[in-house]
């Protein structure tokens, strides 16, 4: 079952404690994240017309160059962190990539200067901070039980990790899984610069699938 999930393992690249594994699953996820990151880099936000209350004319909303750079940078960081999470084969490093994606998602949401968007960003930030406890706590318990955090070595252990897997899944959901809900709650699709929030949905989807693959493997 494990081989059917990850596909053929082409090789690993150890960089100290950071180990990258290249399987069919991880390569597909990595390439997908890189392609969308390049698209985000080349994309400019659209100009929007907003109807004015009690007025006949419309208002043209244009994103300034300063705000454009911030949103694009956070979207690119989100894409790079997602691509790294697709390849890493260490549970702690994967948790770090999840946290970096969560921080980047908060930056993407909070870059829109609208009151309701900033409120949603603040609420999402609180959830992400709380989610770090079960995320890294579960990784610490797994290390204490098995003596390793390597995704290659954990399947060889005979220790039950059901509780730790549930904690890790809850931490992942708080860090990245719920990000699209807060983006939708803030109605960011109607906010200027909305194309960049597509990285939130892409990273959430890829990381949920990657987390399921890791939890089934270990």
Tab-separated table of N, CA, C and O in Angstrom, residues 21-136:
chain	number	residue	atom	x	y	z
A	21	UNK	N	13.523	13.453	-0.552
A	21	UNK	CA	13.266	12.214	-1.266
A	21	UNK	C	12.534	12.475	-2.563
A	21	UNK	O	11.593	13.279	-2.601
A	22	UNK	N	12.964	11.811	-3.608
A	22	UNK	CA	12.375	12.017	-4.928
A	22	UNK	C	11.641	10.744	-5.351
A	22	UNK	O	12.238	9.798	-5.844
A	23	UNK	N	10.332	10.747	-5.124
A	23	UNK	CA	9.460	9.671	-5.574
A	23	UNK	C	8.513	10.228	-6.634
A	23	UNK	O	8.498	11.442	-6.902
A	24	UNK	N	7.735	9.351	-7.224
A	24	UNK	CA	6.780	9.811	-8.235
A	24	UNK	C	5.799	10.801	-7.643
A	24	UNK	O	5.478	11.833	-8.262
A	25	UNK	N	5.338	10.536	-6.433
A	25	UNK	CA	4.378	11.431	-5.768
A	25	UNK	C	5.003	12.785	-5.464
A	25	UNK	O	4.422	13.836	-5.770
A	26	UNK	N	6.196	12.770	-4.857
A	26	UNK	CA	6.815	14.031	-4.447
A	26	UNK	C	7.231	14.880	-5.641
A	26	UNK	O	7.123	16.107	-5.611
A	27	UNK	N	7.687	14.241	-6.711
A	27	UNK	CA	8.107	14.998	-7.890
A	27	UNK	C	6.912	15.687	-8.544
A	27	UNK	O	6.998	16.850	-8.958
A	28	UNK	N	5.795	14.978	-8.636
A	28	UNK	CA	4.590	15.588	-9.225
A	28	UNK	C	4.128	16.783	-8.392
A	28	UNK	O	3.809	17.852	-8.926
A	29	UNK	N	4.100	16.618	-7.071
A	29	UNK	CA	3.710	17.730	-6.204
A	29	UNK	C	4.678	18.890	-6.286
A	29	UNK	O	4.269	20.056	-6.306
A	30	UNK	N	5.992	18.594	-6.348
A	30	UNK	CA	7.009	19.641	-6.444
A	30	UNK	C	6.867	20.424	-7.743
A	30	UNK	O	6.888	21.670	-7.736
A	31	UNK	N	6.707	19.725	-8.856
A	31	UNK	CA	6.576	20.397	-10.150
A	31	UNK	C	5.310	21.253	-10.189
A	31	UNK	O	5.315	22.384	-10.705
A	32	UNK	N	4.220	20.742	-9.633
A	32	UNK	CA	2.977	21.522	-9.596
A	32	UNK	C	3.156	22.813	-8.815
A	32	UNK	O	2.731	23.891	-9.260
A	33	UNK	N	3.798	22.732	-7.645
A	33	UNK	CA	4.023	23.929	-6.837
A	33	UNK	C	4.931	24.925	-7.552
A	33	UNK	O	4.692	26.141	-7.522
A	34	UNK	N	5.975	24.432	-8.209
A	34	UNK	CA	6.912	25.320	-8.916
A	34	UNK	C	6.218	26.013	-10.086
A	34	UNK	O	6.402	27.222	-10.311
A	35	UNK	N	5.408	25.277	-10.842
A	35	UNK	CA	4.714	25.873	-11.996
A	35	UNK	C	3.791	26.999	-11.548
A	35	UNK	O	3.792	28.092	-12.139
A	36	UNK	N	3.022	26.759	-10.509
A	36	UNK	CA	2.107	27.796	-10.038
A	36	UNK	C	2.858	28.964	-9.420
A	36	UNK	O	2.386	30.111	-9.484
A	37	UNK	N	4.005	28.714	-8.816
A	37	UNK	CA	4.816	29.812	-8.278
A	37	UNK	C	5.325	30.705	-9.404
A	37	UNK	O	5.321	31.946	-9.289
A	38	UNK	N	5.753	30.110	-10.503
A	38	UNK	CA	6.188	30.888	-11.665
A	38	UNK	C	5.027	31.698	-12.237
A	38	UNK	O	5.185	32.868	-12.615
A	39	UNK	N	3.843	31.083	-12.295
A	39	UNK	CA	2.665	31.805	-12.797
A	39	UNK	C	2.361	33.008	-11.913
A	39	UNK	O	2.056	34.106	-12.400
A	40	UNK	N	2.464	32.814	-10.588
A	40	UNK	CA	2.220	33.930	-9.661
A	40	UNK	C	3.246	35.032	-9.873
A	40	UNK	O	2.917	36.225	-9.847
A	41	UNK	N	4.496	34.660	-10.099
A	41	UNK	CA	5.553	35.660	-10.312
A	41	UNK	C	5.284	36.489	-11.565
A	41	UNK	O	5.571	37.698	-11.600
A	42	UNK	N	4.725	35.883	-12.589
A	42	UNK	CA	4.503	36.574	-13.860
A	42	UNK	C	3.147	37.267	-13.931
A	42	UNK	O	2.874	37.971	-14.908
A	43	UNK	N	2.303	37.085	-12.921
A	43	UNK	CA	0.943	37.613	-12.971
A	43	UNK	C	0.869	38.974	-12.302
A	43	UNK	O	1.450	39.194	-11.238
A	44	UNK	N	0.135	39.880	-12.903
A	44	UNK	CA	-0.174	41.176	-12.313
A	44	UNK	C	-1.626	41.183	-11.840
A	44	UNK	O	-2.485	40.573	-12.468
A	45	UNK	N	-1.900	41.874	-10.735
A	45	UNK	CA	-3.288	41.919	-10.255
A	45	UNK	C	-4.179	42.704	-11.206
A	45	UNK	O	-3.740	43.645	-11.870
A	46	UNK	N	-5.418	42.281	-11.268
A	46	UNK	CA	-6.345	42.956	-12.170
A	46	UNK	C	-6.799	44.293	-11.584
A	46	UNK	O	-6.731	44.509	-10.370
A	47	UNK	N	-7.257	45.170	-12.450
A	47	UNK	CA	-7.841	46.443	-12.015
A	47	UNK	C	-9.352	46.269	-11.921
A	47	UNK	O	-9.975	45.728	-12.826
A	48	UNK	N	-9.914	46.718	-10.815
A	48	UNK	CA	-11.324	46.492	-10.550
A	48	UNK	C	-12.098	47.800	-10.538
A	48	UNK	O	-11.582	48.843	-10.117
A	49	UNK	N	-13.338	47.705	-10.982
A	49	UNK	CA	-14.277	48.827	-10.911
A	49	UNK	C	-15.278	48.551	-9.811
A	49	UNK	O	-15.907	47.490	-9.780
A	50	UNK	N	-15.399	49.482	-8.889
A	50	UNK	CA	-16.340	49.341	-7.782
A	50	UNK	C	-17.445	50.377	-7.920
A	50	UNK	O	-17.176	51.569	-8.124
A	51	UNK	N	-18.660	49.916	-7.808
A	51	UNK	CA	-19.802	50.827	-7.869
A	51	UNK	C	-19.852	51.679	-6.600
A	51	UNK	O	-19.591	51.187	-5.499
A	52	UNK	N	-20.172	52.952	-6.766
A	52	UNK	CA	-20.230	53.873	-5.653
A	52	UNK	C	-21.673	54.090	-5.208
A	52	UNK	O	-22.588	54.217	-6.039
A	53	UNK	N	-21.876	54.116	-3.925
A	53	UNK	CA	-23.211	54.301	-3.376
A	53	UNK	C	-23.674	55.746	-3.578
A	53	UNK	O	-22.937	56.695	-3.287
A	54	UNK	N	-24.881	55.886	-4.116
A	54	UNK	CA	-25.495	57.184	-4.391
A	54	UNK	C	-24.711	57.995	-5.413
A	54	UNK	O	-24.792	59.226	-5.448
A	55	UNK	N	-23.920	57.311	-6.245
A	55	UNK	CA	-23.183	57.993	-7.293
A	55	UNK	C	-23.332	57.224	-8.593
A	55	UNK	O	-23.535	56.020	-8.602
A	56	UNK	N	-23.205	57.948	-9.697
A	56	UNK	CA	-23.353	57.327	-11.008
A	56	UNK	C	-22.036	56.700	-11.470
A	56	UNK	O	-22.019	55.612	-12.051
A	57	UNK	N	-20.920	57.374	-11.178
A	57	UNK	CA	-19.638	56.889	-11.679
A	57	UNK	C	-19.112	55.735	-10.821
A	57	UNK	O	-19.526	55.545	-9.676
A	58	UNK	N	-18.202	54.974	-11.401
A	58	UNK	CA	-17.536	53.875	-10.706
A	58	UNK	C	-16.145	54.310	-10.272
A	58	UNK	O	-15.564	55.253	-10.804
A	59	UNK	N	-15.605	53.581	-9.288
A	59	UNK	CA	-14.270	53.874	-8.759
A	59	UNK	C	-13.302	52.793	-9.212
A	59	UNK	O	-13.555	51.601	-9.039
A	60	UNK	N	-12.180	53.192	-9.792
A	60	UNK	CA	-11.166	52.258	-10.257
A	60	UNK	C	-10.201	51.952	-9.112
A	60	UNK	O	-9.575	52.852	-8.559
A	61	UNK	N	-10.103	50.648	-8.766
A	61	UNK	CA	-9.198	50.215	-7.703
A	61	UNK	C	-7.904	49.692	-8.338
A	61	UNK	O	-7.920	48.744	-9.108
A	62	UNK	N	-6.811	50.331	-8.000
A	62	UNK	CA	-5.504	49.951	-8.540
A	62	UNK	C	-4.575	49.620	-7.376
A	62	UNK	O	-4.478	50.392	-6.406
A	63	UNK	N	-3.898	48.488	-7.444
A	63	UNK	CA	-2.947	48.094	-6.407
A	63	UNK	C	-1.636	48.833	-6.631
A	63	UNK	O	-1.085	48.821	-7.733
A	64	UNK	N	-1.150	49.489	-5.578
A	64	UNK	CA	0.106	50.228	-5.702
A	64	UNK	C	1.279	49.262	-5.865
A	64	UNK	O	1.205	48.073	-5.533
A	65	UNK	N	2.379	49.777	-6.373
A	65	UNK	CA	3.566	48.951	-6.606
A	65	UNK	C	4.116	48.395	-5.299
A	65	UNK	O	4.574	47.244	-5.246
A	66	UNK	N	4.037	49.163	-4.218
A	66	UNK	CA	4.545	48.709	-2.926
A	66	UNK	C	3.742	47.513	-2.422
A	66	UNK	O	4.315	46.506	-1.979
A	67	UNK	N	2.411	47.623	-2.488
A	67	UNK	CA	1.576	46.513	-2.053
A	67	UNK	C	1.713	45.321	-2.987
A	67	UNK	O	1.663	44.165	-2.548
A	68	UNK	N	1.892	45.594	-4.269
A	68	UNK	CA	2.057	44.516	-5.238
A	68	UNK	C	3.288	43.679	-4.908
A	68	UNK	O	3.239	42.440	-4.950
A	69	UNK	N	4.390	44.332	-4.561
A	69	UNK	CA	5.619	43.608	-4.246
A	69	UNK	C	5.440	42.735	-3.008
A	69	UNK	O	5.935	41.600	-2.955
A	70	UNK	N	4.735	43.251	-2.003
A	70	UNK	CA	4.538	42.485	-0.769
A	70	UNK	C	3.699	41.242	-1.040
A	70	UNK	O	4.050	40.125	-0.625
A	71	UNK	N	2.581	41.414	-1.742
A	71	UNK	CA	1.697	40.281	-2.001
A	71	UNK	C	2.383	39.242	-2.886
A	71	UNK	O	2.266	38.037	-2.651
A	72	UNK	N	3.087	39.713	-3.895
A	72	UNK	CA	3.770	38.772	-4.779
A	72	UNK	C	4.865	38.032	-4.030
A	72	UNK	O	5.044	36.819	-4.213
A	73	UNK	N	5.612	38.717	-3.171
A	73	UNK	CA	6.680	38.075	-2.420
A	73	UNK	C	6.127	36.991	-1.501
A	73	UNK	O	6.664	35.868	-1.441
A	74	UNK	N	5.041	37.292	-0.771
A	74	UNK	CA	4.462	36.306	0.136
A	74	UNK	C	3.900	35.112	-0.630
A	74	UNK	O	4.001	33.966	-0.165
A	75	UNK	N	3.335	35.357	-1.805
A	75	UNK	CA	2.819	34.248	-2.617
A	75	UNK	C	3.962	33.366	-3.109
A	75	UNK	O	3.836	32.137	-3.153
A	76	UNK	N	5.092	33.980	-3.470
A	76	UNK	CA	6.248	33.206	-3.925
A	76	UNK	C	6.839	32.405	-2.772
A	76	UNK	O	7.215	31.228	-2.940
A	77	UNK	N	6.941	33.017	-1.599
A	77	UNK	CA	7.427	32.284	-0.417
A	77	UNK	C	6.521	31.099	-0.117
A	77	UNK	O	6.998	29.999	0.209
A	78	UNK	N	5.231	31.298	-0.231
A	78	UNK	CA	4.275	30.213	-0.018
A	78	UNK	C	4.511	29.078	-1.014
A	78	UNK	O	4.508	27.897	-0.642
A	79	UNK	N	4.734	29.428	-2.271
A	79	UNK	CA	4.983	28.410	-3.289
A	79	UNK	C	6.273	27.652	-3.057
A	79	UNK	O	6.327	26.424	-3.217
A	80	UNK	N	7.348	28.371	-2.674
A	80	UNK	CA	8.636	27.715	-2.426
A	80	UNK	C	8.535	26.775	-1.223
A	80	UNK	O	9.058	25.647	-1.248
A	81	UNK	N	7.873	27.238	-0.153
A	81	UNK	CA	7.712	26.387	1.027
A	81	UNK	C	6.867	25.152	0.712
A	81	UNK	O	7.146	24.054	1.207
A	82	UNK	N	5.846	25.319	-0.112
A	82	UNK	CA	5.022	24.174	-0.510
A	82	UNK	C	5.847	23.185	-1.323
A	82	UNK	O	5.740	21.964	-1.130
A	83	UNK	N	6.667	23.700	-2.232
A	83	UNK	CA	7.524	22.821	-3.030
A	83	UNK	C	8.507	22.066	-2.147
A	83	UNK	O	8.756	20.872	-2.347
A	84	UNK	N	9.067	22.737	-1.151
A	84	UNK	CA	9.975	22.062	-0.225
A	84	UNK	C	9.286	20.996	0.596
A	84	UNK	O	9.855	19.935	0.873
A	85	UNK	N	8.045	21.275	1.004
A	85	UNK	CA	7.283	20.292	1.784
A	85	UNK	C	6.977	19.041	0.976
A	85	UNK	O	6.820	17.958	1.542
A	86	UNK	N	6.899	19.182	-0.336
A	86	UNK	CA	6.629	18.014	-1.171
A	86	UNK	C	7.812	17.037	-1.187
A	86	UNK	O	7.629	15.833	-1.390
A	87	UNK	N	9.021	17.534	-0.966
A	87	UNK	CA	10.218	16.706	-1.116
A	87	UNK	C	10.807	16.235	0.202
A	87	UNK	O	11.500	15.209	0.232
A	88	UNK	N	10.597	16.964	1.294
A	88	UNK	CA	11.274	16.621	2.542
A	88	UNK	C	10.805	15.276	3.070
A	88	UNK	O	9.637	14.901	2.935
A	89	UNK	N	11.730	14.554	3.671
A	89	UNK	CA	11.431	13.231	4.230
A	89	UNK	C	11.731	13.187	5.721
A	89	UNK	O	12.012	12.121	6.280
A	90	UNK	N	11.712	14.327	6.370
A	90	UNK	CA	11.884	14.431	7.819
A	90	UNK	C	10.648	15.099	8.400
A	90	UNK	O	10.216	16.148	7.913
A	91	UNK	N	10.065	14.493	9.425
A	91	UNK	CA	8.786	14.977	9.952
A	91	UNK	C	8.915	16.365	10.554
A	91	UNK	O	8.011	17.195	10.402
A	92	UNK	N	10.036	16.642	11.242
A	92	UNK	CA	10.218	17.964	11.833
A	92	UNK	C	10.388	19.028	10.759
A	92	UNK	O	9.819	20.119	10.848
A	93	UNK	N	11.178	18.726	9.742
A	93	UNK	CA	11.349	19.673	8.639
A	93	UNK	C	10.021	19.920	7.926
A	93	UNK	O	9.741	21.043	7.495
A	94	UNK	N	9.223	18.873	7.802
A	94	UNK	CA	7.909	19.047	7.175
A	94	UNK	C	7.029	19.975	8.011
A	94	UNK	O	6.315	20.821	7.461
A	95	UNK	N	7.099	19.833	9.339
A	95	UNK	CA	6.342	20.733	10.214
A	95	UNK	C	6.821	22.173	10.064
A	95	UNK	O	6.022	23.118	10.092
A	96	UNK	N	8.134	22.364	9.882
A	96	UNK	CA	8.669	23.716	9.665
A	96	UNK	C	8.148	24.304	8.356
A	96	UNK	O	7.792	25.486	8.296
A	97	UNK	N	8.109	23.495	7.296
A	97	UNK	CA	7.563	23.971	6.026
A	97	UNK	C	6.088	24.330	6.165
A	97	UNK	O	5.621	25.325	5.585
A	98	UNK	N	5.335	23.535	6.926
A	98	UNK	CA	3.922	23.845	7.163
A	98	UNK	C	3.779	25.192	7.854
A	98	UNK	O	2.909	25.999	7.495
A	99	UNK	N	4.619	25.437	8.850
A	99	UNK	CA	4.561	26.707	9.572
A	99	UNK	C	4.916	27.873	8.662
A	99	UNK	O	4.284	28.942	8.715
A	100	UNK	N	5.926	27.690	7.809
A	100	UNK	CA	6.309	28.754	6.869
A	100	UNK	C	5.173	29.048	5.889
A	100	UNK	O	4.912	30.217	5.579
A	101	UNK	N	4.493	28.015	5.426
A	101	UNK	CA	3.339	28.223	4.549
A	101	UNK	C	2.238	28.984	5.286
A	101	UNK	O	1.597	29.877	4.721
A	102	UNK	N	2.013	28.636	6.554
A	102	UNK	CA	1.010	29.356	7.337
A	102	UNK	C	1.345	30.824	7.492
A	102	UNK	O	0.470	31.696	7.364
A	103	UNK	N	2.618	31.129	7.758
A	103	UNK	CA	3.042	32.530	7.878
A	103	UNK	C	2.848	33.264	6.557
A	103	UNK	O	2.382	34.408	6.519
A	104	UNK	N	3.224	32.609	5.448
A	104	UNK	CA	3.052	33.233	4.135
A	104	UNK	C	1.579	33.462	3.819
A	104	UNK	O	1.209	34.500	3.248
A	105	UNK	N	0.724	32.511	4.194
A	105	UNK	CA	-0.713	32.687	3.959
A	105	UNK	C	-1.271	33.873	4.734
A	105	UNK	O	-2.102	34.632	4.224
A	106	UNK	N	-0.807	34.032	5.966
A	106	UNK	CA	-1.236	35.195	6.753
A	106	UNK	C	-0.802	36.482	6.059
A	106	UNK	O	-1.554	37.460	5.996
A	107	UNK	N	0.425	36.491	5.527
A	107	UNK	CA	0.904	37.672	4.811
A	107	UNK	C	0.103	37.965	3.563
A	107	UNK	O	-0.171	39.131	3.251
A	108	UNK	N	-0.292	36.910	2.833
A	108	UNK	CA	-1.099	37.121	1.628
A	108	UNK	C	-2.449	37.722	1.978
A	108	UNK	O	-2.935	38.652	1.315
A	109	UNK	N	-3.069	37.206	3.031
A	109	UNK	CA	-4.393	37.700	3.425
A	109	UNK	C	-4.301	39.120	3.983
A	109	UNK	O	-5.078	40.002	3.614
A	110	UNK	N	-3.329	39.359	4.872
A	110	UNK	CA	-3.255	40.663	5.544
A	110	UNK	C	-2.735	41.768	4.643
A	110	UNK	O	-2.799	42.945	5.014
A	111	UNK	N	-2.206	41.431	3.465
A	111	UNK	CA	-1.693	42.466	2.567
A	111	UNK	C	-2.811	43.314	1.975
A	111	UNK	O	-2.560	44.426	1.502
A	112	UNK	N	-4.034	42.808	1.962
A	112	UNK	CA	-5.173	43.556	1.421
A	112	UNK	C	-5.658	44.543	2.478
A	112	UNK	O	-6.049	44.153	3.567
A	113	UNK	N	-5.604	45.818	2.163
A	113	UNK	CA	-5.938	46.857	3.129
A	113	UNK	C	-7.447	47.088	3.182
A	113	UNK	O	-7.967	48.118	2.743
A	114	UNK	N	-8.141	46.103	3.720
A	114	UNK	CA	-9.584	46.189	3.946
A	114	UNK	C	-9.862	45.705	5.358
A	114	UNK	O	-9.275	44.723	5.807
A	115	UNK	N	-10.781	46.372	6.037
A	115	UNK	CA	-11.016	46.050	7.450
A	115	UNK	C	-11.455	44.606	7.643
A	115	UNK	O	-10.954	43.890	8.513
A	116	UNK	N	-12.405	44.141	6.807
A	116	UNK	CA	-12.900	42.787	6.987
A	116	UNK	C	-11.843	41.743	6.632
A	116	UNK	O	-11.811	40.653	7.199
A	117	UNK	N	-10.950	42.092	5.712
A	117	UNK	CA	-9.873	41.169	5.351
A	117	UNK	C	-8.850	41.082	6.485
A	117	UNK	O	-8.386	39.994	6.841
A	118	UNK	N	-8.501	42.212	7.088
A	118	UNK	CA	-7.551	42.209	8.188
A	118	UNK	C	-8.118	41.488	9.405
A	118	UNK	O	-7.378	40.828	10.149
A	119	UNK	N	-9.429	41.584	9.621
A	119	UNK	CA	-10.059	40.852	10.719
A	119	UNK	C	-9.939	39.346	10.516
A	119	UNK	O	-9.591	38.598	11.437
A	120	UNK	N	-10.195	38.888	9.293
A	120	UNK	CA	-10.053	37.466	8.993
A	120	UNK	C	-8.595	37.022	9.120
A	120	UNK	O	-8.316	35.913	9.594
A	121	UNK	N	-7.655	37.873	8.711
A	121	UNK	CA	-6.242	37.551	8.832
A	121	UNK	C	-5.834	37.398	10.291
A	121	UNK	O	-5.075	36.485	10.657
A	122	UNK	N	-6.339	38.270	11.142
A	122	UNK	CA	-6.036	38.187	12.578
A	122	UNK	C	-6.586	36.898	13.181
A	122	UNK	O	-5.895	36.208	13.938
A	123	UNK	N	-7.803	36.536	12.819
A	123	UNK	CA	-8.396	35.309	13.342
A	123	UNK	C	-7.635	34.081	12.854
A	123	UNK	O	-7.408	33.137	13.618
A	124	UNK	N	-7.250	34.091	11.590
A	124	UNK	CA	-6.476	32.977	11.051
A	124	UNK	C	-5.117	32.881	11.737
A	124	UNK	O	-4.616	31.786	12.014
A	125	UNK	N	-4.512	34.022	12.025
A	125	UNK	CA	-3.231	34.027	12.722
A	125	UNK	C	-3.321	33.396	14.099
A	125	UNK	O	-2.421	32.653	14.514
A	126	UNK	N	-4.398	33.669	14.812
A	126	UNK	CA	-4.582	33.050	16.129
A	126	UNK	C	-4.692	31.530	16.022
A	126	UNK	O	-4.086	30.793	16.811
A	127	UNK	N	-5.469	31.067	15.044
A	127	UNK	CA	-5.618	29.620	14.862
A	127	UNK	C	-4.279	28.991	14.494
A	127	UNK	O	-3.918	27.909	14.990
A	128	UNK	N	-3.519	29.654	13.624
A	128	UNK	CA	-2.223	29.115	13.210
A	128	UNK	C	-1.249	29.030	14.380
A	128	UNK	O	-0.477	28.069	14.496
A	129	UNK	N	-1.284	30.028	15.253
A	129	UNK	CA	-0.398	30.004	16.421
A	129	UNK	C	-0.774	28.858	17.353
A	129	UNK	O	0.092	28.122	17.849
A	130	UNK	N	-2.064	28.678	17.574
A	130	UNK	CA	-2.519	27.586	18.443
A	130	UNK	C	-2.161	26.228	17.837
A	130	UNK	O	-1.819	25.281	18.556
A	131	UNK	N	-2.240	26.135	16.503
A	131	UNK	CA	-1.998	24.852	15.829
A	131	UNK	C	-0.544	24.405	15.919
A	131	UNK	O	-0.262	23.220	15.707
A	132	UNK	N	0.377	25.315	16.224
A	132	UNK	CA	1.774	24.900	16.334
A	132	UNK	C	1.993	23.943	17.507
A	132	UNK	O	2.923	23.129	17.467
A	133	UNK	N	1.136	24.020	18.538
A	133	UNK	CA	1.299	23.130	19.693
A	133	UNK	C	1.086	21.668	19.319
A	133	UNK	O	1.980	20.837	19.558
A	134	UNK	N	-0.073	21.278	18.746
A	134	UNK	CA	-0.199	19.862	18.357
A	134	UNK	C	0.725	19.465	17.214
A	134	UNK	O	1.141	18.303	17.137
A	135	UNK	N	1.088	20.420	16.341
A	135	UNK	CA	1.941	20.089	15.205
A	135	UNK	C	3.336	19.670	15.676
A	135	UNK	O	3.817	18.567	15.376
A	136	UNK	N	4.008	20.551	16.424
A	136	UNK	CA	5.353	20.227	16.890
A	136	UNK	C	5.326	19.308	18.108
A	136	UNK	O	6.279	18.562	18.343
